[in-house]
mmCIF file of C-alpha atoms in Angstrom:
data_model
loop_
_atom_site.group_PDB
_atom_site.id
_atom_site.type_symbol
_atom_site.label_atom_id
_atom_site.label_comp_id
_atom_site.label_asym_id
_atom_site.label_seq_id
_atom_site.Cartn_x
_atom_site.Cartn_y
_atom_site.Cartn_z
ATOM 1 C CA MET A 1 -94.568 34.710 -254.813
ATOM 2 C CA SER A 2 -92.638 32.069 -253.091
ATOM 3 C CA ALA A 3 -92.980 30.495 -249.785
ATOM 4 C CA LEU A 4 -90.195 32.012 -248.217
ATOM 5 C CA HIS A 5 -91.645 35.252 -249.266
ATOM 6 C CA GLU A 6 -94.952 34.495 -247.625
ATOM 7 C CA ASP A 7 -93.638 33.194 -244.361
ATOM 8 C CA PHE A 8 -91.877 36.788 -243.715
ATOM 9 C CA ALA A 9 -94.380 39.191 -245.299
ATOM 10 C CA CYS A 10 -95.012 39.902 -241.634
ATOM 11 C CA CYS A 11 -93.955 38.776 -237.919
ATOM 12 C CA PRO A 12 -94.795 35.424 -237.032
ATOM 13 C CA PHE A 13 -95.233 37.459 -233.141
ATOM 14 C CA CYS A 14 -96.902 40.531 -233.645
ATOM 15 C CA GLY A 15 -98.065 40.501 -236.963
ATOM 16 C CA GLU A 16 -96.203 43.708 -238.459
ATOM 17 C CA ALA A 17 -94.881 44.039 -242.133
ATOM 18 C CA LEU A 18 -90.649 42.416 -242.548
ATOM 19 C CA GLY A 19 -88.806 44.892 -243.905
ATOM 20 C CA LEU A 20 -85.737 43.631 -246.179
ATOM 21 C CA GLN A 21 -83.607 45.180 -243.293
ATOM 22 C CA ALA A 22 -85.500 42.508 -240.134
ATOM 23 C CA VAL A 23 -85.415 39.681 -242.381
ATOM 24 C CA ARG A 24 -81.482 40.297 -242.999
ATOM 25 C CA LEU A 25 -80.943 41.205 -239.775
ATOM 26 C CA GLY A 26 -82.924 37.829 -238.539
ATOM 27 C CA VAL A 27 -84.886 40.620 -235.954
ATOM 28 C CA CYS A 28 -88.507 42.277 -236.280
ATOM 29 C CA SER A 29 -87.813 45.605 -235.991
ATOM 30 C CA HIS A 30 -91.548 45.621 -234.230
ATOM 31 C CA CYS A 31 -91.153 43.059 -231.355
ATOM 32 C CA ARG A 32 -87.572 42.445 -231.740
ATOM 33 C CA ALA A 33 -88.813 38.953 -232.097
ATOM 34 C CA GLU A 34 -86.076 36.237 -232.900
ATOM 35 C CA LEU A 35 -87.385 35.688 -236.735
ATOM 36 C CA GLY A 36 -85.814 32.020 -236.327
ATOM 37 C CA LYS A 37 -83.642 31.997 -239.254
ATOM 38 C CA GLY A 38 -80.307 33.390 -241.087
ATOM 39 C CA PRO A 39 -80.652 37.039 -242.922
ATOM 40 C CA ASP A 40 -79.685 35.209 -246.558
ATOM 41 C CA THR A 41 -82.595 32.841 -246.638
ATOM 42 C CA TRP A 42 -85.078 35.293 -248.005
ATOM 43 C CA GLU A 43 -86.387 35.774 -251.527
ATOM 44 C CA MET A 44 -87.659 39.202 -253.668
ATOM 45 C CA PRO A 45 -89.942 38.347 -256.192
ATOM 46 C CA GLU A 46 -89.501 39.746 -259.588
ATOM 47 C CA ALA A 47 -92.371 42.136 -259.170
ATOM 48 C CA GLU A 48 -92.009 43.534 -255.988
ATOM 49 C CA SER A 49 -87.927 44.207 -256.239
ATOM 50 C CA GLU A 50 -88.773 46.635 -258.684
ATOM 51 C CA ASN A 51 -90.595 48.730 -256.253
ATOM 52 C CA TRP A 52 -87.618 48.922 -253.762
ATOM 53 C CA PRO A 53 -85.861 52.196 -253.069
ATOM 54 C CA ARG A 54 -82.900 52.122 -255.371
ATOM 55 C CA ALA A 55 -80.272 51.901 -251.978
ATOM 56 C CA LEU A 56 -82.208 48.964 -250.868
ATOM 57 C CA HIS A 57 -82.287 47.321 -254.302
ATOM 58 C CA PRO A 58 -80.590 43.665 -255.100
ATOM 59 C CA SER A 59 -77.879 43.716 -258.068
ATOM 60 C CA SER A 60 -75.768 41.826 -259.757
ATOM 61 C CA THR A 61 -73.038 44.156 -258.576
ATOM 62 C CA MET A 62 -74.398 45.131 -254.565
ATOM 63 C CA GLY A 63 -74.733 41.802 -254.902
ATOM 64 C CA SER A 64 -76.609 41.841 -251.268
ATOM 65 C CA VAL A 65 -79.274 44.002 -249.759
ATOM 66 C CA LEU A 66 -76.986 47.416 -248.304
ATOM 67 C CA PRO A 67 -78.481 51.296 -247.659
ATOM 68 C CA GLY A 68 -74.767 52.386 -247.388
ATOM 69 C CA ARG A 69 -73.001 49.529 -249.120
ATOM 70 C CA LEU A 70 -70.755 49.167 -247.350
ATOM 71 C CA GLN A 71 -69.383 45.746 -248.093
ATOM 72 C CA GLY A 72 -66.814 46.791 -250.326
ATOM 73 C CA ALA A 73 -65.578 47.988 -246.478
ATOM 74 C CA ILE A 74 -66.016 44.788 -245.145
ATOM 75 C CA ASP A 75 -65.377 42.616 -246.902
ATOM 76 C CA ASN A 76 -61.546 42.106 -244.335
ATOM 77 C CA ILE A 77 -63.329 43.415 -242.016
ATOM 78 C CA ARG A 78 -62.026 41.507 -239.292
ATOM 79 C CA GLY A 79 -58.591 42.757 -237.266
ATOM 80 C CA LEU A 80 -58.757 45.178 -240.048
ATOM 81 C CA GLU A 81 -57.127 48.452 -239.259
ATOM 82 C CA ARG A 82 -57.193 50.897 -242.276
ATOM 83 C CA GLY A 83 -60.280 50.878 -244.596
ATOM 84 C CA PRO A 84 -59.604 49.566 -248.272
ATOM 85 C CA ASP A 85 -59.434 52.057 -251.457
ATOM 86 C CA VAL A 86 -62.548 53.925 -251.690
ATOM 87 C CA SER A 87 -64.804 51.797 -254.630
ATOM 88 C CA GLU A 88 -67.807 52.657 -256.953
ATOM 89 C CA ASP A 89 -69.516 50.045 -254.736
ATOM 90 C CA CYS A 90 -69.113 51.695 -251.274
ATOM 91 C CA ASP A 91 -69.385 54.891 -249.807
ATOM 92 C CA PHE A 92 -67.925 54.671 -246.586
ATOM 93 C CA SER A 93 -64.603 54.007 -246.209
ATOM 94 C CA LEU A 94 -63.338 51.868 -242.587
ATOM 95 C CA LEU A 95 -60.410 54.592 -241.145
ATOM 96 C CA GLU A 96 -58.955 53.784 -237.878
ATOM 97 C CA GLN A 97 -60.828 52.146 -235.043
ATOM 98 C CA LEU A 98 -61.926 54.306 -232.249
ATOM 99 C CA GLY A 99 -63.635 51.700 -229.758
ATOM 100 C CA LYS A 100 -64.322 48.653 -228.895
ATOM 101 C CA GLY A 101 -67.471 47.626 -226.559
ATOM 102 C CA GLY A 102 -69.273 44.685 -225.090
ATOM 103 C CA MET A 103 -71.811 44.865 -228.175
ATOM 104 C CA GLY A 104 -69.684 47.012 -231.125
ATOM 105 C CA LEU A 105 -66.510 48.131 -232.688
ATOM 106 C CA VAL A 106 -67.000 51.642 -233.722
ATOM 107 C CA TYR A 107 -64.125 52.781 -237.334
ATOM 108 C CA ALA A 108 -63.651 56.657 -237.759
ATOM 109 C CA ALA A 109 -64.681 56.581 -241.463
ATOM 110 C CA ARG A 110 -65.336 58.658 -244.827
ATOM 111 C CA GLN A 111 -69.104 58.449 -246.399
ATOM 112 C CA VAL A 112 -67.844 59.222 -250.065
ATOM 113 C CA SER A 113 -71.391 60.432 -251.518
ATOM 114 C CA LEU A 114 -71.646 63.513 -249.550
ATOM 115 C CA ASP A 115 -67.694 63.867 -248.646
ATOM 116 C CA ARG A 116 -68.156 63.819 -244.452
ATOM 117 C CA ASP A 117 -66.212 62.015 -242.228
ATOM 118 C CA VAL A 118 -68.537 59.582 -240.061
ATOM 119 C CA ALA A 119 -68.388 56.987 -237.580
ATOM 120 C CA VAL A 120 -69.402 53.374 -238.100
ATOM 121 C CA LYS A 121 -70.782 50.208 -235.294
ATOM 122 C CA LEU A 122 -70.273 47.185 -235.923
ATOM 123 C CA LEU A 123 -71.685 43.910 -234.528
ATOM 124 C CA ARG A 124 -68.542 42.088 -233.274
ATOM 125 C CA THR A 125 -67.819 38.708 -234.715
ATOM 126 C CA ASP A 126 -67.988 37.341 -231.455
ATOM 127 C CA LYS A 127 -71.516 37.690 -231.256
ATOM 128 C CA GLN A 128 -72.813 37.628 -234.641
ATOM 129 C CA GLY A 129 -74.093 34.463 -234.093
ATOM 130 C CA SER A 130 -76.571 35.052 -231.147
ATOM 131 C CA HIS A 131 -79.235 36.500 -232.225
ATOM 132 C CA SER A 132 -79.740 38.457 -228.940
ATOM 133 C CA ALA A 133 -77.596 40.077 -229.682
ATOM 134 C CA ARG A 134 -78.310 41.193 -232.474
ATOM 135 C CA ALA A 135 -81.586 42.516 -231.870
ATOM 136 C CA LYS A 136 -79.811 44.075 -228.411
ATOM 137 C CA PHE A 137 -77.148 46.239 -231.210
ATOM 138 C CA LEU A 138 -81.266 46.866 -234.241
ATOM 139 C CA ALA A 139 -82.904 48.375 -230.989
ATOM 140 C CA GLU A 140 -78.950 50.457 -230.427
ATOM 141 C CA ALA A 141 -79.773 52.029 -233.566
ATOM 142 C CA GLN A 142 -83.236 52.450 -233.499
ATOM 143 C CA VAL A 143 -83.778 53.553 -230.126
ATOM 144 C CA THR A 144 -81.112 56.086 -230.959
ATOM 145 C CA GLY A 145 -81.767 56.856 -234.676
ATOM 146 C CA GLU A 146 -85.879 57.891 -233.065
ATOM 147 C CA LEU A 147 -84.164 60.867 -230.625
ATOM 148 C CA GLU A 148 -83.551 63.893 -232.709
ATOM 149 C CA HIS A 149 -82.070 66.346 -229.709
ATOM 150 C CA PRO A 150 -78.413 68.222 -229.883
ATOM 151 C CA ASN A 151 -77.084 66.360 -227.180
ATOM 152 C CA ILE A 152 -77.293 62.611 -228.322
ATOM 153 C CA VAL A 153 -76.063 61.338 -231.942
ATOM 154 C CA PRO A 154 -77.542 61.644 -234.166
ATOM 155 C CA VAL A 155 -77.522 58.327 -236.546
ATOM 156 C CA TYR A 156 -77.961 58.452 -240.259
ATOM 157 C CA GLU A 157 -77.620 54.549 -241.977
ATOM 158 C CA LEU A 158 -79.026 51.212 -240.466
ATOM 159 C CA GLY A 159 -77.905 48.084 -242.778
ATOM 160 C CA ALA A 160 -76.350 44.596 -242.629
ATOM 161 C CA THR A 161 -73.276 43.690 -245.376
ATOM 162 C CA LYS A 162 -73.586 40.549 -247.594
ATOM 163 C CA ASP A 163 -72.618 38.522 -244.606
ATOM 164 C CA GLY A 164 -75.608 39.923 -242.603
ATOM 165 C CA ILE A 165 -72.455 41.632 -239.855
ATOM 166 C CA PRO A 166 -75.143 44.308 -238.464
ATOM 167 C CA PHE A 167 -73.743 48.319 -239.085
ATOM 168 C CA TYR A 168 -75.431 51.473 -238.190
ATOM 169 C CA ALA A 169 -72.961 55.059 -239.463
ATOM 170 C CA MET A 170 -73.528 57.986 -236.894
ATOM 171 C CA LYS A 171 -72.627 61.140 -236.463
ATOM 172 C CA GLN A 172 -69.140 60.897 -235.658
ATOM 173 C CA VAL A 173 -68.082 63.725 -232.203
ATOM 174 C CA LYS A 174 -64.603 64.711 -232.431
ATOM 175 C CA GLY A 175 -63.194 65.012 -228.789
ATOM 176 C CA GLN A 176 -62.957 63.178 -225.775
ATOM 177 C CA PRO A 177 -65.297 61.782 -222.872
ATOM 178 C CA TRP A 178 -66.987 63.477 -219.821
ATOM 179 C CA SER A 179 -64.640 60.450 -217.853
ATOM 180 C CA ARG A 180 -61.353 61.882 -218.391
ATOM 181 C CA THR A 181 -61.802 65.564 -217.154
ATOM 182 C CA ILE A 182 -64.528 65.234 -214.844
ATOM 183 C CA SER A 183 -62.293 65.274 -212.431
ATOM 184 C CA GLY A 184 -59.893 68.548 -213.068
ATOM 185 C CA ALA A 185 -63.173 70.438 -214.198
ATOM 186 C CA ALA A 186 -64.314 73.438 -212.228
ATOM 187 C CA ARG A 187 -67.615 72.492 -210.715
ATOM 188 C CA ALA A 188 -69.551 75.364 -212.494
ATOM 189 C CA ALA A 189 -68.541 73.825 -215.958
ATOM 190 C CA ASN A 190 -69.038 70.080 -215.023
ATOM 191 C CA LEU A 191 -72.807 71.698 -213.891
ATOM 192 C CA GLU A 192 -73.278 73.405 -217.592
ATOM 193 C CA ILE A 193 -72.665 69.727 -218.636
ATOM 194 C CA TRP A 194 -74.703 67.424 -216.985
ATOM 195 C CA MET A 195 -77.124 69.752 -217.696
ATOM 196 C CA ARG A 196 -77.217 69.159 -220.714
ATOM 197 C CA VAL A 197 -77.451 66.219 -220.628
ATOM 198 C CA ALA A 198 -79.878 66.529 -217.946
ATOM 199 C CA ASP A 199 -81.846 68.169 -220.771
ATOM 200 C CA ALA A 200 -81.048 64.768 -223.180
ATOM 201 C CA VAL A 201 -83.043 62.267 -220.891
ATOM 202 C CA ALA A 202 -85.764 64.719 -220.194
ATOM 203 C CA TYR A 203 -86.684 64.236 -224.117
ATOM 204 C CA ALA A 204 -85.714 60.993 -223.863
ATOM 205 C CA HIS A 205 -88.247 60.437 -221.621
ATOM 206 C CA SER A 206 -90.553 62.462 -223.434
ATOM 207 C CA CYS A 207 -90.397 60.270 -226.094
ATOM 208 C CA GLY A 208 -90.587 56.810 -223.503
ATOM 209 C CA VAL A 209 -86.819 55.628 -223.622
ATOM 210 C CA ILE A 210 -85.152 54.877 -220.633
ATOM 211 C CA HIS A 211 -81.136 54.804 -220.777
ATOM 212 C CA ARG A 212 -80.690 53.006 -218.098
ATOM 213 C CA ASP A 213 -76.375 53.544 -218.436
ATOM 214 C CA ILE A 214 -75.338 57.203 -217.576
ATOM 215 C CA LYS A 215 -72.781 58.303 -216.666
ATOM 216 C CA PRO A 216 -70.020 60.406 -217.162
ATOM 217 C CA GLU A 217 -68.358 57.257 -219.970
ATOM 218 C CA ASN A 218 -71.392 57.702 -222.351
ATOM 219 C CA VAL A 219 -70.958 61.034 -222.262
ATOM 220 C CA MET A 220 -68.798 62.821 -225.279
ATOM 221 C CA LEU A 221 -67.416 66.271 -225.200
ATOM 222 C CA GLY A 222 -67.000 67.773 -228.377
ATOM 223 C CA ASP A 223 -63.456 70.025 -230.126
ATOM 224 C CA TYR A 224 -66.324 72.232 -230.986
ATOM 225 C CA GLY A 225 -68.159 72.779 -227.586
ATOM 226 C CA GLU A 226 -70.582 69.535 -227.995
ATOM 227 C CA VAL A 227 -72.405 67.799 -224.760
ATOM 228 C CA VAL A 228 -73.108 64.365 -226.394
ATOM 229 C CA LEU A 229 -75.044 61.148 -223.962
ATOM 230 C CA MET A 230 -73.960 58.076 -225.851
ATOM 231 C CA ASP A 231 -73.912 54.550 -226.022
ATOM 232 C CA TRP A 232 -77.839 53.660 -226.219
ATOM 233 C CA GLY A 233 -77.861 49.666 -225.743
ATOM 234 C CA LEU A 234 -79.406 48.979 -222.943
ATOM 235 C CA ALA A 235 -82.060 51.919 -223.749
ATOM 236 C CA VAL A 236 -85.474 50.580 -224.596
ATOM 237 C CA SER A 237 -89.309 52.295 -224.701
ATOM 238 C CA ILE A 238 -91.547 51.940 -222.535
ATOM 239 C CA THR A 239 -94.250 53.203 -224.373
ATOM 240 C CA ASN A 240 -94.309 50.960 -227.193
ATOM 241 C CA GLU A 241 -96.488 48.075 -226.982
ATOM 242 C CA ASN A 242 -94.625 46.061 -230.013
ATOM 243 C CA HIS A 243 -91.501 45.989 -227.888
ATOM 244 C CA ALA A 244 -93.125 44.337 -224.837
ATOM 245 C CA PRO A 245 -90.936 41.786 -225.668
ATOM 246 C CA HIS A 246 -87.866 43.066 -225.942
ATOM 247 C CA ILE A 247 -88.397 44.497 -222.216
ATOM 248 C CA GLU A 248 -89.618 41.961 -220.594
ATOM 249 C CA SER A 249 -85.859 39.259 -221.759
ATOM 250 C CA LEU A 250 -83.970 42.483 -220.441
ATOM 251 C CA PRO A 251 -80.906 41.138 -218.225
ATOM 252 C CA ALA A 252 -80.917 41.239 -214.606
ATOM 253 C CA VAL A 253 -78.463 43.412 -214.094
ATOM 254 C CA GLY A 254 -78.127 46.358 -216.732
ATOM 255 C CA GLY A 255 -75.822 49.349 -216.131
ATOM 256 C CA THR A 256 -72.564 50.259 -214.267
ATOM 257 C CA PRO A 257 -72.664 49.260 -210.674
ATOM 258 C CA GLY A 258 -70.844 52.549 -209.020
ATOM 259 C CA TYR A 259 -74.014 54.414 -210.471
ATOM 260 C CA MET A 260 -76.577 51.793 -210.521
ATOM 261 C CA ALA A 261 -79.720 52.307 -209.223
ATOM 262 C CA PRO A 262 -81.105 50.234 -206.177
ATOM 263 C CA GLU A 263 -83.430 48.573 -208.178
ATOM 264 C CA MET A 264 -81.633 47.471 -211.405
ATOM 265 C CA ALA A 265 -78.738 46.362 -208.867
ATOM 266 C CA ARG A 266 -81.199 44.110 -207.368
ATOM 267 C CA GLY A 267 -82.097 42.465 -210.856
ATOM 268 C CA GLU A 268 -86.432 44.475 -210.447
ATOM 269 C CA THR A 269 -86.566 44.871 -214.766
ATOM 270 C CA GLY A 270 -90.184 44.780 -213.419
ATOM 271 C CA LEU A 271 -89.177 48.483 -211.374
ATOM 272 C CA ILE A 272 -86.868 49.995 -213.496
ATOM 273 C CA GLY A 273 -88.369 53.129 -215.310
ATOM 274 C CA TYR A 274 -87.152 57.058 -215.784
ATOM 275 C CA SER A 275 -86.693 57.401 -211.730
ATOM 276 C CA SER A 276 -83.937 54.410 -212.500
ATOM 277 C CA ASP A 277 -82.802 57.523 -214.885
ATOM 278 C CA VAL A 278 -83.093 60.365 -212.493
ATOM 279 C CA TYR A 279 -80.814 57.673 -209.887
ATOM 280 C CA LEU A 280 -77.814 57.928 -212.661
ATOM 281 C CA LEU A 281 -78.382 61.788 -213.068
ATOM 282 C CA GLY A 282 -78.456 61.775 -208.730
ATOM 283 C CA ALA A 283 -74.944 59.715 -209.386
ATOM 284 C CA VAL A 284 -73.476 61.806 -211.760
ATOM 285 C CA LEU A 285 -74.316 64.758 -209.542
ATOM 286 C CA PHE A 286 -72.827 63.569 -207.031
ATOM 287 C CA GLU A 287 -69.286 62.632 -207.929
ATOM 288 C CA ILE A 288 -69.170 66.200 -209.362
ATOM 289 C CA VAL A 289 -69.246 67.483 -205.205
ATOM 290 C CA THR A 290 -67.221 64.544 -204.024
ATOM 291 C CA GLY A 291 -64.982 63.485 -206.867
ATOM 292 C CA CYS A 292 -65.562 60.138 -206.883
ATOM 293 C CA ALA A 293 -68.892 57.675 -207.872
ATOM 294 C CA PRO A 294 -71.613 56.870 -205.330
ATOM 295 C CA HIS A 295 -70.794 52.956 -204.847
ATOM 296 C CA PRO A 296 -67.162 52.315 -205.358
ATOM 297 C CA GLY A 297 -66.022 48.878 -206.666
ATOM 298 C CA GLU A 298 -66.242 47.500 -209.905
ATOM 299 C CA ALA A 299 -69.455 45.249 -209.038
ATOM 300 C CA VAL A 300 -72.413 45.086 -207.602
#
């Protein structure tokens, strides 16, 4: 067994076994600790590589360890507006950019093997050198992937490109954000949407997860009546002790000022809990009733 493999057999911080994707992403999937080495330093012993599932098996044709074999579509991701031609080594064909957030880029894509539309989110180019950004991106994918609820977008796959760019594939919800319709919709219709969002939040809380950024902009209304709570980038799990380092490293202020709970605005991370999400739900309800968010302005 190589020295590198011995180094990465277990996380030096929490002691949990490391998966190959955790090493490629440079972040422990259990405690979110930075591994301190680049994604290309992993060496898999030949004997062990034979035991990996086919989707994770390195080969000369794939050139990297990549569950979704996204690399063919990502080779020219910088500035990409239309995905390249589909090849046998590419399961996802990127079609067009759907959105851009503080952490990632979201693309409409086609998963060739299952012949279905999906959305693919990649860590932004300017964030790829940041271990903390990679940790947050990985946490978002894993937290969302653990939650199975009709009003929470399902995650299909998590991986990294041959260049080590993290990505995950999820259901593509075709529709529009609630923020575009909330002001003109009937109060009864808005309350129905609000109740379904509250159902999603209650389920997340039953799993020990706090969203921390509930607002109409993060709720997608599908063309077929779906109501989906999106953007779990600020979410944290408070019941898993392995997540403690990630929770302790939360930024002093997180969320959206117009809806933010007092403890979030004051930067009191130790007080953030389920009640913070309840406050955010109340802030959205306030907007339904009055027509505006409870805290005007764009700054705390």
